[in-house]
PDB file of C-alpha atoms in Angstrom:
ATOM      1  CA  MET A   1       0.000   0.000   0.000  1.00  0.00           C
ATOM      2  CA  SER A   2       2.829   2.370   0.887  1.00  0.00           C
ATOM      3  CA  PHE A   3       4.570   1.504  -2.378  1.00  0.00           C
ATOM      4  CA  SER A   4       1.403   2.298  -4.323  1.00  0.00           C
ATOM      5  CA  SER A   5       0.983   5.628  -2.552  1.00  0.00           C
ATOM      6  CA  SER A   6       4.582   6.623  -3.167  1.00  0.00           C
ATOM      7  CA  ALA A   7       4.299   5.557  -6.805  1.00  0.00           C
ATOM      8  CA  HIS A   8       1.287   7.766  -7.391  1.00  0.00           C
ATOM      9  CA  ALA A   9       2.665  10.751  -5.468  1.00  0.00           C
ATOM     10  CA  PRO A  10       4.767  12.061  -8.378  1.00  0.00           C
ATOM     11  CA  LEU A  11       1.723  11.818 -10.632  1.00  0.00           C
ATOM     12  CA  ARG A  12      -0.298  13.971  -8.248  1.00  0.00           C
ATOM     13  CA  ARG A  13       2.498  16.482  -8.056  1.00  0.00           C
ATOM     14  CA  GLY A  14       2.712  16.499 -11.847  1.00  0.00           C
ATOM     15  CA  ARG A  15      -0.935  17.517 -12.105  1.00  0.00           C
ATOM     16  CA  VAL A  16      -0.415  20.706 -10.137  1.00  0.00           C
ATOM     17  CA  ARG A  17      -1.479  23.608 -12.354  1.00  0.00           C
ATOM     18  CA  VAL A  18       0.455  26.836 -12.670  1.00  0.00           C
ATOM     19  CA  LEU A  19      -2.711  28.949 -12.841  1.00  0.00           C
ATOM     20  CA  PRO A  20      -5.429  28.965 -10.127  1.00  0.00           C
ATOM     21  CA  GLY A  21      -8.431  26.694 -10.416  1.00  0.00           C
ATOM     22  CA  PHE A  22     -11.672  27.345 -12.256  1.00  0.00           C
ATOM     23  CA  GLY A  23     -13.481  28.836  -9.258  1.00  0.00           C
ATOM     24  CA  LEU A  24     -10.875  31.491  -8.527  1.00  0.00           C
ATOM     25  CA  THR A  25     -10.290  32.501 -12.146  1.00  0.00           C
ATOM     26  CA  MET A  26     -14.032  32.640 -12.807  1.00  0.00           C
ATOM     27  CA  GLY A  27     -14.465  34.838  -9.747  1.00  0.00           C
ATOM     28  CA  TYR A  28     -11.792  37.249 -10.968  1.00  0.00           C
ATOM     29  CA  THR A  29     -13.358  37.249 -14.429  1.00  0.00           C
ATOM     30  CA  LEU A  30     -16.847  38.056 -13.181  1.00  0.00           C
ATOM     31  CA  PHE A  31     -15.524  40.701 -10.798  1.00  0.00           C
ATOM     32  CA  TYR A  32     -13.503  42.415 -13.503  1.00  0.00           C
ATOM     33  CA  LEU A  33     -16.299  42.321 -16.072  1.00  0.00           C
ATOM     34  CA  GLY A  34     -18.772  43.563 -13.496  1.00  0.00           C
ATOM     35  CA  LEU A  35     -16.503  46.432 -12.467  1.00  0.00           C
ATOM     36  CA  ILE A  36     -15.456  47.514 -15.967  1.00  0.00           C
ATOM     37  CA  VAL A  37     -18.561  46.688 -18.040  1.00  0.00           C
ATOM     38  CA  LEU A  38     -21.674  46.043 -15.982  1.00  0.00           C
ATOM     39  CA  LEU A  39     -21.251  48.799 -13.402  1.00  0.00           C
ATOM     40  CA  PRO A  40     -21.044  51.648 -15.967  1.00  0.00           C
ATOM     41  CA  LEU A  41     -24.012  50.179 -17.837  1.00  0.00           C
ATOM     42  CA  ALA A  42     -25.981  50.011 -14.597  1.00  0.00           C
ATOM     43  CA  ALA A  43     -25.146  53.668 -13.946  1.00  0.00           C
ATOM     44  CA  LEU A  44     -26.392  54.500 -17.448  1.00  0.00           C
ATOM     45  CA  LEU A  45     -29.668  52.703 -16.830  1.00  0.00           C
ATOM     46  CA  ALA A  46     -30.091  54.412 -13.450  1.00  0.00           C
ATOM     47  CA  GLN A  47     -29.546  57.831 -15.011  1.00  0.00           C
ATOM     48  CA  ALA A  48     -32.054  57.163 -17.789  1.00  0.00           C
ATOM     49  CA  ALA A  49     -34.585  55.865 -15.251  1.00  0.00           C
ATOM     50  CA  GLN A  50     -34.972  59.420 -13.951  1.00  0.00           C
ATOM     51  CA  LEU A  51     -37.026  60.186 -17.051  1.00  0.00           C
ATOM     52  CA  SER A  52     -40.645  59.264 -17.444  1.00  0.00           C
ATOM     53  CA  TRP A  53     -41.559  57.096 -20.417  1.00  0.00           C
ATOM     54  CA  GLU A  54     -42.914  60.127 -22.283  1.00  0.00           C
ATOM     55  CA  GLN A  55     -39.760  62.154 -21.609  1.00  0.00           C
ATOM     56  CA  PHE A  56     -37.582  59.217 -22.634  1.00  0.00           C
ATOM     57  CA  TRP A  57     -39.544  58.787 -25.862  1.00  0.00           C
ATOM     58  CA  GLN A  58     -39.307  62.484 -26.711  1.00  0.00           C
ATOM     59  CA  ALA A  59     -35.545  62.501 -26.061  1.00  0.00           C
ATOM     60  CA  VAL A  60     -34.924  59.394 -28.141  1.00  0.00           C
ATOM     61  CA  TRP A  61     -37.249  60.177 -31.071  1.00  0.00           C
ATOM     62  CA  ALA A  62     -36.770  63.917 -31.536  1.00  0.00           C
ATOM     63  CA  PRO A  63     -36.446  64.703 -35.292  1.00  0.00           C
ATOM     64  CA  ARG A  64     -32.861  65.918 -34.930  1.00  0.00           C
ATOM     65  CA  VAL A  65     -31.901  62.790 -32.987  1.00  0.00           C
ATOM     66  CA  VAL A  66     -33.607  60.501 -35.501  1.00  0.00           C
ATOM     67  CA  ALA A  67     -31.688  62.177 -38.322  1.00  0.00           C
ATOM     68  CA  SER A  68     -28.449  61.522 -36.434  1.00  0.00           C
ATOM     69  CA  TYR A  69     -29.456  57.850 -36.008  1.00  0.00           C
ATOM     70  CA  LYS A  70     -29.959  57.489 -39.743  1.00  0.00           C
ATOM     71  CA  LEU A  71     -26.607  59.062 -40.543  1.00  0.00           C
ATOM     72  CA  THR A  72     -24.639  57.238 -37.840  1.00  0.00           C
ATOM     73  CA  ILE A  73     -26.100  53.793 -38.452  1.00  0.00           C
ATOM     74  CA  GLY A  74     -26.215  54.139 -42.231  1.00  0.00           C
ATOM     75  CA  ALA A  75     -22.666  55.485 -42.530  1.00  0.00           C
ATOM     76  CA  SER A  76     -21.360  52.864 -40.091  1.00  0.00           C
ATOM     77  CA  LEU A  77     -23.031  50.063 -42.023  1.00  0.00           C
ATOM     78  CA  LEU A  78     -21.752  51.330 -45.367  1.00  0.00           C
ATOM     79  CA  ALA A  79     -18.223  51.811 -44.025  1.00  0.00           C
ATOM     80  CA  ALA A  80     -18.219  48.318 -42.492  1.00  0.00           C
ATOM     81  CA  LEU A  81     -19.377  46.794 -45.789  1.00  0.00           C
ATOM     82  CA  VAL A  82     -16.634  48.616 -47.700  1.00  0.00           C
ATOM     83  CA  ASN A  83     -14.059  47.438 -45.165  1.00  0.00           C
ATOM     84  CA  LEU A  84     -15.438  43.912 -45.433  1.00  0.00           C
ATOM     85  CA  VAL A  85     -14.489  43.800 -49.121  1.00  0.00           C
ATOM     86  CA  PHE A  86     -11.273  45.761 -49.154  1.00  0.00           C
ATOM     87  CA  GLY A  87     -10.120  44.434 -45.794  1.00  0.00           C
ATOM     88  CA  LEU A  88     -10.349  40.917 -47.204  1.00  0.00           C
ATOM     89  CA  LEU A  89      -8.393  41.968 -50.300  1.00  0.00           C
ATOM     90  CA  ILE A  90      -5.655  43.602 -48.220  1.00  0.00           C
ATOM     91  CA  ALA A  91      -5.402  40.605 -45.909  1.00  0.00           C
ATOM     92  CA  TRP A  92      -5.225  38.290 -48.930  1.00  0.00           C
ATOM     93  CA  VAL A  93      -2.385  40.294 -50.508  1.00  0.00           C
ATOM     94  CA  LEU A  94      -0.419  40.484 -47.257  1.00  0.00           C
ATOM     95  CA  VAL A  95      -0.714  36.724 -46.667  1.00  0.00           C
ATOM     96  CA  ARG A  96      -0.454  35.251 -50.158  1.00  0.00           C
ATOM     97  CA  TYR A  97       2.172  37.463 -51.837  1.00  0.00           C
ATOM     98  CA  ARG A  98       5.690  38.665 -51.163  1.00  0.00           C
ATOM     99  CA  PHE A  99       6.658  42.109 -52.473  1.00  0.00           C
ATOM    100  CA  PRO A 100       9.039  44.966 -51.640  1.00  0.00           C
ATOM    101  CA  GLY A 101       7.721  47.085 -48.786  1.00  0.00           C
ATOM    102  CA  GLN A 102       5.411  44.356 -47.507  1.00  0.00           C
ATOM    103  CA  ARG A 103       6.362  44.928 -43.874  1.00  0.00           C
ATOM    104  CA  LEU A 104       5.736  48.643 -44.253  1.00  0.00           C
ATOM    105  CA  ALA A 105       2.337  47.985 -45.808  1.00  0.00           C
ATOM    106  CA  ASP A 106       1.525  45.559 -43.010  1.00  0.00           C
ATOM    107  CA  ALA A 107       2.492  48.166 -40.410  1.00  0.00           C
ATOM    108  CA  LEU A 108       0.411  50.876 -42.110  1.00  0.00           C
ATOM    109  CA  VAL A 109      -2.708  48.775 -41.548  1.00  0.00           C
ATOM    110  CA  ASP A 110      -2.350  49.401 -37.816  1.00  0.00           C
ATOM    111  CA  LEU A 111      -1.903  53.155 -38.214  1.00  0.00           C
ATOM    112  CA  PRO A 112      -5.584  53.983 -37.478  1.00  0.00           C
ATOM    113  CA  PHE A 113      -5.174  52.076 -34.191  1.00  0.00           C
ATOM    114  CA  ALA A 114      -2.234  54.197 -33.047  1.00  0.00           C
ATOM    115  CA  LEU A 115      -3.217  57.532 -34.579  1.00  0.00           C
ATOM    116  CA  PRO A 116      -5.311  59.813 -32.331  1.00  0.00           C
ATOM    117  CA  THR A 117      -8.763  60.142 -33.836  1.00  0.00           C
ATOM    118  CA  ALA A 118      -8.591  63.937 -33.817  1.00  0.00           C
ATOM    119  CA  VAL A 119      -5.393  63.796 -35.871  1.00  0.00           C
ATOM    120  CA  ALA A 120      -7.108  61.462 -38.339  1.00  0.00           C
ATOM    121  CA  GLY A 121     -10.030  63.880 -38.648  1.00  0.00           C
ATOM    122  CA  ILE A 122      -7.764  66.859 -39.253  1.00  0.00           C
ATOM    123  CA  ALA A 123      -5.740  64.933 -41.833  1.00  0.00           C
ATOM    124  CA  LEU A 124      -8.842  63.820 -43.730  1.00  0.00           C
ATOM    125  CA  THR A 125     -10.251  67.342 -43.642  1.00  0.00           C
ATOM    126  CA  ALA A 126      -7.000  68.798 -45.001  1.00  0.00           C
ATOM    127  CA  LEU A 127      -7.161  66.247 -47.798  1.00  0.00           C
ATOM    128  CA  LEU A 128     -10.853  66.416 -48.728  1.00  0.00           C
ATOM    129  CA  ALA A 129     -11.888  69.986 -47.860  1.00  0.00           C
ATOM    130  CA  PRO A 130     -12.817  72.231 -50.832  1.00  0.00           C
ATOM    131  CA  ASN A 131      -9.334  73.796 -50.616  1.00  0.00           C
ATOM    132  CA  GLY A 132      -7.590  70.525 -49.733  1.00  0.00           C
ATOM    133  CA  TRP A 133      -5.176  68.486 -51.790  1.00  0.00           C
ATOM    134  CA  LEU A 134      -7.883  66.262 -53.239  1.00  0.00           C
ATOM    135  CA  GLY A 135     -10.964  68.330 -52.525  1.00  0.00           C
ATOM    136  CA  ARG A 136      -9.888  71.175 -54.814  1.00  0.00           C
ATOM    137  CA  TRP A 137     -10.085  68.757 -57.736  1.00  0.00           C
ATOM    138  CA  LEU A 138     -13.384  67.214 -56.648  1.00  0.00           C
ATOM    139  CA  GLU A 139     -15.261  70.460 -56.053  1.00  0.00           C
ATOM    140  CA  PRO A 140     -15.326  71.545 -59.751  1.00  0.00           C
ATOM    141  CA  LEU A 141     -16.835  68.139 -60.520  1.00  0.00           C
ATOM    142  CA  GLY A 142     -19.649  68.757 -58.060  1.00  0.00           C
ATOM    143  CA  VAL A 143     -18.357  66.120 -55.624  1.00  0.00           C
ATOM    144  CA  GLN A 144     -18.410  67.244 -51.991  1.00  0.00           C
ATOM    145  CA  VAL A 145     -16.902  64.882 -49.464  1.00  0.00           C
ATOM    146  CA  ALA A 146     -15.885  67.060 -46.551  1.00  0.00           C
ATOM    147  CA  PHE A 147     -18.677  68.681 -44.503  1.00  0.00           C
ATOM    148  CA  ALA A 148     -21.168  66.179 -45.903  1.00  0.00           C
ATOM    149  CA  PRO A 149     -22.389  62.638 -45.087  1.00  0.00           C
ATOM    150  CA  ALA A 150     -19.802  61.257 -47.526  1.00  0.00           C
ATOM    151  CA  GLY A 151     -17.061  62.611 -45.287  1.00  0.00           C
ATOM    152  CA  VAL A 152     -18.498  60.677 -42.361  1.00  0.00           C
ATOM    153  CA  VAL A 153     -18.324  57.458 -44.371  1.00  0.00           C
ATOM    154  CA  VAL A 154     -14.710  58.135 -45.389  1.00  0.00           C
ATOM    155  CA  ALA A 155     -13.679  58.746 -41.780  1.00  0.00           C
ATOM    156  CA  LEU A 156     -15.407  55.573 -40.594  1.00  0.00           C
ATOM    157  CA  ILE A 157     -13.758  53.532 -43.344  1.00  0.00           C
ATOM    158  CA  PHE A 158     -10.387  54.853 -42.211  1.00  0.00           C
ATOM    159  CA  ILE A 159     -10.805  53.907 -38.561  1.00  0.00           C
ATOM    160  CA  GLY A 160     -12.537  50.555 -39.226  1.00  0.00           C
ATOM    161  CA  LEU A 161     -10.237  48.965 -41.801  1.00  0.00           C
ATOM    162  CA  PRO A 162      -7.749  47.374 -39.333  1.00  0.00           C
ATOM    163  CA  PHE A 163     -10.496  45.425 -37.576  1.00  0.00           C
ATOM    164  CA  VAL A 164     -11.313  43.419 -40.697  1.00  0.00           C
ATOM    165  CA  VAL A 165      -7.719  42.956 -41.848  1.00  0.00           C
ATOM    166  CA  ARG A 166      -6.390  41.811 -38.485  1.00  0.00           C
ATOM    167  CA  THR A 167      -9.320  39.460 -37.928  1.00  0.00           C
ATOM    168  CA  VAL A 168      -9.110  37.735 -41.307  1.00  0.00           C
ATOM    169  CA  GLN A 169      -5.328  37.691 -41.697  1.00  0.00           C
ATOM    170  CA  PRO A 170      -4.554  34.943 -39.100  1.00  0.00           C
ATOM    171  CA  VAL A 171      -7.277  32.706 -40.549  1.00  0.00           C
ATOM    172  CA  LEU A 172      -5.815  33.018 -44.039  1.00  0.00           C
ATOM    173  CA  GLU A 173      -2.342  32.263 -42.689  1.00  0.00           C
ATOM    174  CA  ASP A 174      -3.580  29.037 -41.050  1.00  0.00           C
ATOM    175  CA  PHE A 175      -5.655  27.954 -44.035  1.00  0.00           C
ATOM    176  CA  GLU A 176      -4.434  24.721 -45.632  1.00  0.00           C
ATOM    177  CA  ARG A 177      -3.555  25.458 -49.229  1.00  0.00           C
ATOM    178  CA  GLU A 178      -3.726  21.747 -50.011  1.00  0.00           C
ATOM    179  CA  LEU A 179      -7.506  22.151 -50.029  1.00  0.00           C
ATOM    180  CA  GLU A 180      -7.213  24.709 -52.823  1.00  0.00           C
ATOM    181  CA  GLU A 181      -4.901  22.417 -54.766  1.00  0.00           C
ATOM    182  CA  ALA A 182      -7.311  19.524 -54.330  1.00  0.00           C
ATOM    183  CA  ALA A 183     -10.224  21.625 -55.560  1.00  0.00           C
ATOM    184  CA  SER A 184      -8.194  22.787 -58.563  1.00  0.00           C
ATOM    185  CA  SER A 185      -7.163  19.226 -59.401  1.00  0.00           C
ATOM    186  CA  LEU A 186     -10.841  18.243 -59.371  1.00  0.00           C
ATOM    187  CA  GLY A 187     -11.590  20.854 -62.000  1.00  0.00           C
ATOM    188  CA  ALA A 188     -12.909  23.705 -59.879  1.00  0.00           C
ATOM    189  CA  THR A 189     -12.476  27.220 -61.223  1.00  0.00           C
ATOM    190  CA  ARG A 190     -10.872  29.957 -59.138  1.00  0.00           C
ATOM    191  CA  TRP A 191     -14.258  31.392 -58.250  1.00  0.00           C
ATOM    192  CA  GLN A 192     -15.635  27.985 -57.292  1.00  0.00           C
ATOM    193  CA  THR A 193     -12.578  27.313 -55.141  1.00  0.00           C
ATOM    194  CA  PHE A 194     -12.973  30.622 -53.363  1.00  0.00           C
ATOM    195  CA  ARG A 195     -16.731  30.296 -52.893  1.00  0.00           C
ATOM    196  CA  ARG A 196     -16.856  26.664 -51.787  1.00  0.00           C
ATOM    197  CA  VAL A 197     -13.493  26.119 -50.091  1.00  0.00           C
ATOM    198  CA  ILE A 198     -11.967  29.388 -48.895  1.00  0.00           C
ATOM    199  CA  LEU A 199     -15.030  31.497 -48.089  1.00  0.00           C
ATOM    200  CA  PRO A 200     -16.643  28.982 -45.672  1.00  0.00           C
ATOM    201  CA  ALA A 201     -13.369  28.858 -43.737  1.00  0.00           C
ATOM    202  CA  ILE A 202     -12.939  32.608 -43.407  1.00  0.00           C
ATOM    203  CA  LEU A 203     -16.609  33.625 -43.149  1.00  0.00           C
ATOM    204  CA  PRO A 204     -16.752  33.590 -39.322  1.00  0.00           C
ATOM    205  CA  ALA A 205     -13.663  35.804 -39.207  1.00  0.00           C
ATOM    206  CA  LEU A 206     -15.172  38.107 -41.827  1.00  0.00           C
ATOM    207  CA  LEU A 207     -18.365  38.437 -39.812  1.00  0.00           C
ATOM    208  CA  THR A 208     -16.372  39.128 -36.666  1.00  0.00           C
ATOM    209  CA  GLY A 209     -14.310  41.797 -38.412  1.00  0.00           C
ATOM    210  CA  PHE A 210     -17.472  43.328 -39.843  1.00  0.00           C
ATOM    211  CA  ALA A 211     -19.104  43.412 -36.398  1.00  0.00           C
ATOM    212  CA  LEU A 212     -16.039  45.000 -34.801  1.00  0.00           C
ATOM    213  CA  ALA A 213     -15.726  47.631 -37.536  1.00  0.00           C
ATOM    214  CA  PHE A 214     -19.441  48.388 -37.360  1.00  0.00           C
ATOM    215  CA  ALA A 215     -19.479  48.664 -33.574  1.00  0.00           C
ATOM    216  CA  ARG A 216     -16.363  50.850 -33.615  1.00  0.00           C
ATOM    217  CA  ALA A 217     -17.915  53.162 -36.208  1.00  0.00           C
ATOM    218  CA  LEU A 218     -21.126  53.586 -34.201  1.00  0.00           C
ATOM    219  CA  GLY A 219     -19.253  55.219 -31.357  1.00  0.00           C
ATOM    220  CA  GLU A 220     -16.641  57.144 -33.348  1.00  0.00           C
ATOM    221  CA  TYR A 221     -16.420  60.830 -32.538  1.00  0.00           C
ATOM    222  CA  GLY A 222     -12.973  62.411 -32.855  1.00  0.00           C
ATOM    223  CA  SER A 223     -12.227  61.682 -36.510  1.00  0.00           C
ATOM    224  CA  VAL A 224     -15.766  62.483 -37.673  1.00  0.00           C
ATOM    225  CA  ILE A 225     -16.539  65.883 -36.152  1.00  0.00           C
ATOM    226  CA  PHE A 226     -13.802  67.629 -38.131  1.00  0.00           C
ATOM    227  CA  ILE A 227     -14.761  66.327 -41.561  1.00  0.00           C
ATOM    228  CA  ALA A 228     -18.546  66.108 -41.071  1.00  0.00           C
ATOM    229  CA  GLY A 229     -19.239  69.809 -40.604  1.00  0.00           C
ATOM    230  CA  ASN A 230     -21.817  68.882 -37.946  1.00  0.00           C
ATOM    231  CA  ILE A 231     -24.753  70.398 -39.805  1.00  0.00           C
ATOM    232  CA  PRO A 232     -28.019  69.562 -37.953  1.00  0.00           C
ATOM    233  CA  MET A 233     -30.281  67.157 -39.864  1.00  0.00           C
ATOM    234  CA  VAL A 234     -27.540  66.697 -42.502  1.00  0.00           C
ATOM    235  CA  SER A 235     -24.129  65.660 -41.156  1.00  0.00           C
ATOM    236  CA  GLU A 236     -24.610  65.499 -37.392  1.00  0.00           C
ATOM    237  CA  ILE A 237     -23.762  62.152 -35.803  1.00  0.00           C
ATOM    238  CA  THR A 238     -25.362  60.700 -32.689  1.00  0.00           C
ATOM    239  CA  PRO A 239     -22.244  60.928 -30.456  1.00  0.00           C
ATOM    240  CA  LEU A 240     -22.227  64.673 -31.162  1.00  0.00           C
ATOM    241  CA  ILE A 241     -25.889  64.849 -30.106  1.00  0.00           C
ATOM    242  CA  ILE A 242     -24.921  63.196 -26.821  1.00  0.00           C
ATOM    243  CA  ILE A 243     -22.002  65.592 -26.285  1.00  0.00           C
ATOM    244  CA  GLY A 244     -24.282  68.549 -27.048  1.00  0.00           C
ATOM    245  CA  LYS A 245     -26.816  67.415 -24.450  1.00  0.00           C
ATOM    246  CA  LEU A 246     -24.041  67.023 -21.890  1.00  0.00           C
ATOM    247  CA  ASP A 247     -22.841  70.562 -22.633  1.00  0.00           C
ATOM    248  CA  GLN A 248     -26.399  71.739 -21.949  1.00  0.00           C
ATOM    249  CA  TYR A 249     -26.412  69.779 -18.650  1.00  0.00           C
ATOM    250  CA  ASP A 250     -29.184  67.564 -20.009  1.00  0.00           C
ATOM    251  CA  TYR A 251     -27.675  64.437 -18.478  1.00  0.00           C
ATOM    252  CA  ALA A 252     -30.899  62.437 -18.526  1.00  0.00           C
ATOM    253  CA  GLY A 253     -31.492  63.206 -22.206  1.00  0.00           C
ATOM    254  CA  ALA A 254     -27.898  62.311 -23.087  1.00  0.00           C
ATOM    255  CA  THR A 255     -28.143  58.985 -21.296  1.00  0.00           C
ATOM    256  CA  ALA A 256     -31.468  58.257 -23.014  1.00  0.00           C
ATOM    257  CA  VAL A 257     -29.921  58.695 -26.463  1.00  0.00           C
ATOM    258  CA  ALA A 258     -26.847  56.736 -25.362  1.00  0.00           C
ATOM    259  CA  LEU A 259     -29.072  53.937 -24.094  1.00  0.00           C
ATOM    260  CA  ALA A 260     -30.862  53.761 -27.451  1.00  0.00           C
ATOM    261  CA  MET A 261     -27.534  53.443 -29.277  1.00  0.00           C
ATOM    262  CA  LEU A 262     -26.372  50.853 -26.756  1.00  0.00           C
ATOM    263  CA  ALA A 263     -29.503  48.772 -27.328  1.00  0.00           C
ATOM    264  CA  PHE A 264     -28.977  48.908 -31.094  1.00  0.00           C
ATOM    265  CA  SER A 265     -25.323  47.911 -30.739  1.00  0.00           C
ATOM    266  CA  PHE A 266     -26.234  44.941 -28.557  1.00  0.00           C
ATOM    267  CA  ALA A 267     -28.888  43.861 -31.050  1.00  0.00           C
ATOM    268  CA  MET A 268     -26.422  43.984 -33.946  1.00  0.00           C
ATOM    269  CA  LEU A 269     -23.760  42.062 -32.038  1.00  0.00           C
ATOM    270  CA  PHE A 270     -26.380  39.463 -31.087  1.00  0.00           C
ATOM    271  CA  VAL A 271     -27.299  39.043 -34.758  1.00  0.00           C
ATOM    272  CA  ILE A 272     -23.655  38.721 -35.794  1.00  0.00           C
ATOM    273  CA  ASN A 273     -22.961  36.148 -33.077  1.00  0.00           C
ATOM    274  CA  GLY A 274     -26.016  34.219 -34.216  1.00  0.00           C
ATOM    275  CA  LEU A 275     -24.739  34.227 -37.789  1.00  0.00           C
ATOM    276  CA  GLN A 276     -21.350  32.974 -36.605  1.00  0.00           C
ATOM    277  CA  ALA A 277     -22.969  30.144 -34.644  1.00  0.00           C
ATOM    278  CA  TRP A 278     -25.045  29.212 -37.686  1.00  0.00           C
ATOM    279  CA  GLN A 279     -21.933  29.202 -39.867  1.00  0.00           C
ATOM    280  CA  ARG A 280     -20.064  26.939 -37.422  1.00  0.00           C
ATOM    281  CA  ARG A 281     -22.968  24.483 -37.389  1.00  0.00           C
ATOM    282  CA  ALA A 282     -23.203  24.581 -41.192  1.00  0.00           C
ATOM    283  CA  THR A 283     -19.506  23.748 -41.543  1.00  0.00           C
ATOM    284  CA  GLY A 284     -19.569  21.061 -38.883  1.00  0.00           C
ATOM    285  CA  GLY A 285     -17.552  23.098 -36.384  1.00  0.00           C
ATOM    286  CA  LYS A 286     -14.464  23.155 -38.617  1.00  0.00           C
ATOM    287  CA  THR A 287     -14.237  26.945 -38.548  1.00  0.00           C
TER     288      THR A 287
END
């Protein structure tokens, strides 16, 4: 019996984990998420609860606020869709090809992450304003980008591109190219190979990148206010509405509008997560 106990002792010692057990790590996780995420959201709900239902409805559905919803959500959706396409193309080029300056191009993708949003807004305005480098050539053609909804879309494309590229890039790097070769040897065209072999593998990553870019664009402020012009009912975004209400000490109204945007963001993320779960089931959990 003593021999058996001594023989199994090293095995028990070998099972000792470096990290704490599930209970302790889960406790830290819930505490941290509650402190950083749930507590601010609870404060937001408590602030909005000071309004009656009629006051909340008037604050959320005022014509000026509704116009900002349309611009913010529409521009964010359009920018995320553009980044979905071109982010995939950039990730594909960076993974599949070798060319001079590749490392520089790869580093430039992260520039919107590191660049202060106000600097990005000023740079885009200097480029696209009627007297800017590019804007002076667009204005005679009747194309106005700066101080218009189009400028909002351009700014949101700029800040959202890295989310798609950096989400798709690792998946493309891990993708087994033998599957492409097998499809080609079976007579599949390039489009058929992409649609039936590559796209199912990278679709969850694409959806994740799209969701991140869309969610980031919904709350963008610094890079947009400079190029948008902030014209009420035309180029005024919802975050600016919230800031304006705070400047007027209308804290309850600001939290009401913020709560409406938060609810929409949660709904969109829920839809995207549902699409990802559906895609994983459709592919048998391989992605």
